[in-house]
């Protein structure tokens, strides 16, 4: 009976943030809402995306994740990305 | 001349994710797009929010952040939150 070796999998975590200096309407809205809740000392709120991708482990994962970001996940004009972690599952 | 002591500030980072088992339409769309780009081995994609709040440092910040999450940032029915870090600026 051939042993069905379980392929090891990873979770690649990418953070995509709006570049400094670029207006963040969603962040502004949340800031105002928090102030309306009484949190008047809040100075700034920035909202970005956390993208978690599950796939089989393998070589070249950082380069792969970089391609995802540059071709799809992050708009280079107004966003910057960070490959935060690559963790085995 | 009274010295205008610069108030120390912090960045509170909160991650808001869709609960496991809850459909993530945005994640599904990105998964399909990545597969269309040729990344056929991708198994799952989940997309959440990273919220970064800048405010003066002070006592009780974790409890404050918890309140932001429970009253505004995370919908408890379909989302879970994590106060990832509180970093001095």
Tab-separated table of C-alpha atoms in Angstrom:
chain	number	residue	atom	x	y	z
A	1	UNK	CA	0.000	0.000	0.000
A	2	UNK	CA	1.728	3.269	-1.049
A	3	UNK	CA	1.909	5.575	1.933
A	4	UNK	CA	0.038	8.779	1.137
A	5	UNK	CA	2.635	11.182	2.639
A	6	UNK	CA	0.726	14.227	3.971
A	7	UNK	CA	2.079	17.270	2.023
A	8	UNK	CA	3.272	19.914	4.480
A	9	UNK	CA	1.403	23.189	4.159
A	10	UNK	CA	2.182	26.760	5.068
A	11	UNK	CA	0.326	29.976	5.798
A	12	UNK	CA	1.821	33.029	4.070
A	13	UNK	CA	0.717	36.269	5.769
A	14	UNK	CA	0.892	39.515	3.799
A	15	UNK	CA	0.072	42.978	5.151
A	16	UNK	CA	-1.042	45.618	2.680
A	17	UNK	CA	-1.118	49.211	3.981
A	18	UNK	CA	-2.011	52.521	2.444
A	19	UNK	CA	1.139	54.536	1.858
A	20	UNK	CA	1.933	57.335	4.311
A	21	UNK	CA	0.574	60.628	3.076
A	22	UNK	CA	-2.207	59.000	1.066
A	23	UNK	CA	-5.712	59.791	2.354
A	24	UNK	CA	-7.376	56.806	4.058
A	25	UNK	CA	-11.138	57.494	3.947
A	26	UNK	CA	-11.962	54.308	5.858
A	27	UNK	CA	-9.426	55.208	8.524
A	28	UNK	CA	-10.846	58.726	8.790
A	29	UNK	CA	-14.362	57.328	9.214
A	30	UNK	CA	-13.255	54.963	11.980
A	31	UNK	CA	-11.296	57.761	13.674
A	32	UNK	CA	-14.396	59.940	13.730
A	33	UNK	CA	-16.529	57.079	15.044
A	34	UNK	CA	-14.050	56.364	17.847
A	35	UNK	CA	-14.004	60.057	18.764
A	36	UNK	CA	-17.799	60.072	18.803
A	37	UNK	CA	-17.574	57.148	21.241
A	38	UNK	CA	-15.596	59.456	23.515
A	39	UNK	CA	-12.042	58.491	22.571
A	40	UNK	CA	-11.070	62.079	21.881
A	41	UNK	CA	-7.278	61.621	22.226
A	42	UNK	CA	-6.998	59.412	19.141
A	43	UNK	CA	-4.748	61.116	16.606
A	44	UNK	CA	-4.835	58.845	13.581
A	45	UNK	CA	-6.317	55.586	12.308
A	46	UNK	CA	-4.998	53.666	9.297
A	47	UNK	CA	-6.719	50.605	7.935
A	48	UNK	CA	-5.064	47.985	5.721
A	49	UNK	CA	-5.525	44.374	4.664
A	50	UNK	CA	-4.139	41.185	6.150
A	51	UNK	CA	-4.086	38.461	3.473
A	52	UNK	CA	-3.467	34.881	4.602
A	53	UNK	CA	-2.752	32.310	1.900
A	54	UNK	CA	-2.652	28.553	2.549
A	55	UNK	CA	-0.690	26.394	0.123
A	56	UNK	CA	1.658	23.403	0.051
A	57	UNK	CA	5.142	24.131	1.328
A	58	UNK	CA	7.911	24.376	-1.233
A	59	UNK	CA	10.936	26.334	-2.411
A	60	UNK	CA	10.750	29.964	-3.509
A	61	UNK	CA	7.776	30.961	-1.351
A	62	UNK	CA	9.027	34.500	-0.628
A	63	UNK	CA	9.473	35.188	-4.330
A	64	UNK	CA	6.040	33.705	-5.028
A	65	UNK	CA	4.409	35.915	-2.372
A	66	UNK	CA	6.223	38.944	-3.796
A	67	UNK	CA	4.684	38.197	-7.202
A	68	UNK	CA	1.173	37.884	-5.691
A	69	UNK	CA	1.636	41.303	-4.072
A	70	UNK	CA	3.065	43.060	-7.087
A	71	UNK	CA	0.592	41.635	-9.589
A	72	UNK	CA	-2.591	41.481	-7.540
A	73	UNK	CA	-2.726	42.183	-3.812
A	74	UNK	CA	-1.195	45.673	-3.583
A	75	UNK	CA	-1.747	48.720	-5.777
A	76	UNK	CA	1.806	50.121	-5.898
A	77	UNK	CA	0.591	53.681	-6.471
A	78	UNK	CA	-1.191	53.989	-3.120
A	79	UNK	CA	-0.271	50.849	-1.183
A	80	UNK	CA	2.840	49.176	0.195
A	81	UNK	CA	3.074	45.536	1.216
A	82	UNK	CA	5.003	43.458	3.701
A	83	UNK	CA	5.389	39.674	3.704
A	84	UNK	CA	4.913	39.374	7.444
A	85	UNK	CA	5.408	35.625	7.938
A	86	UNK	CA	5.534	32.188	6.342
A	87	UNK	CA	4.441	29.650	8.955
A	88	UNK	CA	4.129	25.883	8.717
A	89	UNK	CA	0.641	24.586	9.447
B	1	UNK	CA	9.758	79.182	29.856
B	2	UNK	CA	7.635	76.066	30.683
B	3	UNK	CA	9.101	73.094	28.885
B	4	UNK	CA	6.477	71.636	26.535
B	5	UNK	CA	7.187	67.966	27.371
B	6	UNK	CA	6.517	65.977	24.194
B	7	UNK	CA	3.687	63.487	25.093
B	8	UNK	CA	4.820	59.935	24.276
B	9	UNK	CA	2.614	58.251	21.689
B	10	UNK	CA	1.870	54.676	20.809
B	11	UNK	CA	0.608	52.687	17.835
B	12	UNK	CA	-1.998	50.085	18.750
B	13	UNK	CA	-2.282	47.397	16.053
B	14	UNK	CA	-5.468	45.346	15.870
B	15	UNK	CA	-6.097	42.440	13.481
B	16	UNK	CA	-9.693	41.650	12.567
B	17	UNK	CA	-10.283	38.321	10.800
B	18	UNK	CA	-13.348	36.552	9.501
B	19	UNK	CA	-14.180	33.622	11.767
B	20	UNK	CA	-13.225	30.141	10.555
B	21	UNK	CA	-16.114	28.504	8.750
B	22	UNK	CA	-17.627	31.832	7.673
B	23	UNK	CA	-17.587	32.417	3.906
B	24	UNK	CA	-15.039	35.048	2.830
B	25	UNK	CA	-16.197	36.296	-0.606
B	26	UNK	CA	-13.223	38.629	-0.961
B	27	UNK	CA	-10.854	35.789	-0.110
B	28	UNK	CA	-12.559	33.521	-2.627
B	29	UNK	CA	-12.226	36.167	-5.336
B	30	UNK	CA	-8.518	36.640	-4.644
B	31	UNK	CA	-8.001	32.854	-4.550
B	32	UNK	CA	-9.598	32.540	-7.990
B	33	UNK	CA	-7.536	35.429	-9.354
B	34	UNK	CA	-4.295	33.895	-8.058
B	35	UNK	CA	-5.243	30.553	-9.611
B	36	UNK	CA	-5.967	32.333	-12.900
B	37	UNK	CA	-2.458	33.786	-12.646
B	38	UNK	CA	-1.193	30.196	-12.604
B	39	UNK	CA	-0.840	29.617	-8.868
B	40	UNK	CA	-2.930	26.476	-8.985
B	41	UNK	CA	-1.688	24.937	-5.716
B	42	UNK	CA	-3.227	27.654	-3.537
B	43	UNK	CA	-5.767	26.062	-1.204
B	44	UNK	CA	-7.310	28.972	0.655
B	45	UNK	CA	-7.154	32.755	0.959
B	46	UNK	CA	-8.585	34.716	3.901
B	47	UNK	CA	-8.638	38.494	3.990
B	48	UNK	CA	-8.987	40.578	7.142
B	49	UNK	CA	-8.282	44.110	8.385
B	50	UNK	CA	-5.239	45.564	10.072
B	51	UNK	CA	-6.243	48.653	12.064
B	52	UNK	CA	-3.462	50.887	13.382
B	53	UNK	CA	-4.431	53.568	15.886
B	54	UNK	CA	-2.084	56.356	17.003
B	55	UNK	CA	-2.771	58.015	20.355
B	56	UNK	CA	-0.951	59.356	23.416
B	57	UNK	CA	0.490	56.700	25.680
B	58	UNK	CA	-1.303	56.070	28.957
B	59	UNK	CA	-2.626	53.443	31.354
B	60	UNK	CA	-5.291	50.936	30.367
B	61	UNK	CA	-4.510	50.814	26.649
B	62	UNK	CA	-5.308	47.074	26.244
B	63	UNK	CA	-8.732	47.564	27.806
B	64	UNK	CA	-9.305	50.620	25.633
B	65	UNK	CA	-8.388	48.696	22.487
B	66	UNK	CA	-10.681	45.853	23.550
B	67	UNK	CA	-13.556	48.333	23.773
B	68	UNK	CA	-12.805	49.731	20.297
B	69	UNK	CA	-12.937	46.201	18.923
B	70	UNK	CA	-16.068	45.101	20.718
B	71	UNK	CA	-18.051	48.271	20.034
B	72	UNK	CA	-16.841	49.200	16.567
B	73	UNK	CA	-13.994	47.430	14.772
B	74	UNK	CA	-15.134	43.781	14.831
B	75	UNK	CA	-18.572	42.321	14.179
B	76	UNK	CA	-18.615	39.536	16.803
B	77	UNK	CA	-21.032	37.397	14.776
B	78	UNK	CA	-18.647	36.861	11.855
B	79	UNK	CA	-15.332	38.320	12.964
B	80	UNK	CA	-12.740	37.755	15.673
B	81	UNK	CA	-10.114	40.267	16.706
B	82	UNK	CA	-6.612	40.215	18.115
B	83	UNK	CA	-4.742	43.125	19.714
B	84	UNK	CA	-1.483	42.329	17.974
B	85	UNK	CA	0.795	44.972	19.485
B	86	UNK	CA	1.085	48.262	21.353
B	87	UNK	CA	4.300	49.938	20.269
B	88	UNK	CA	5.807	53.247	21.377
B	89	UNK	CA	6.367	55.696	18.516
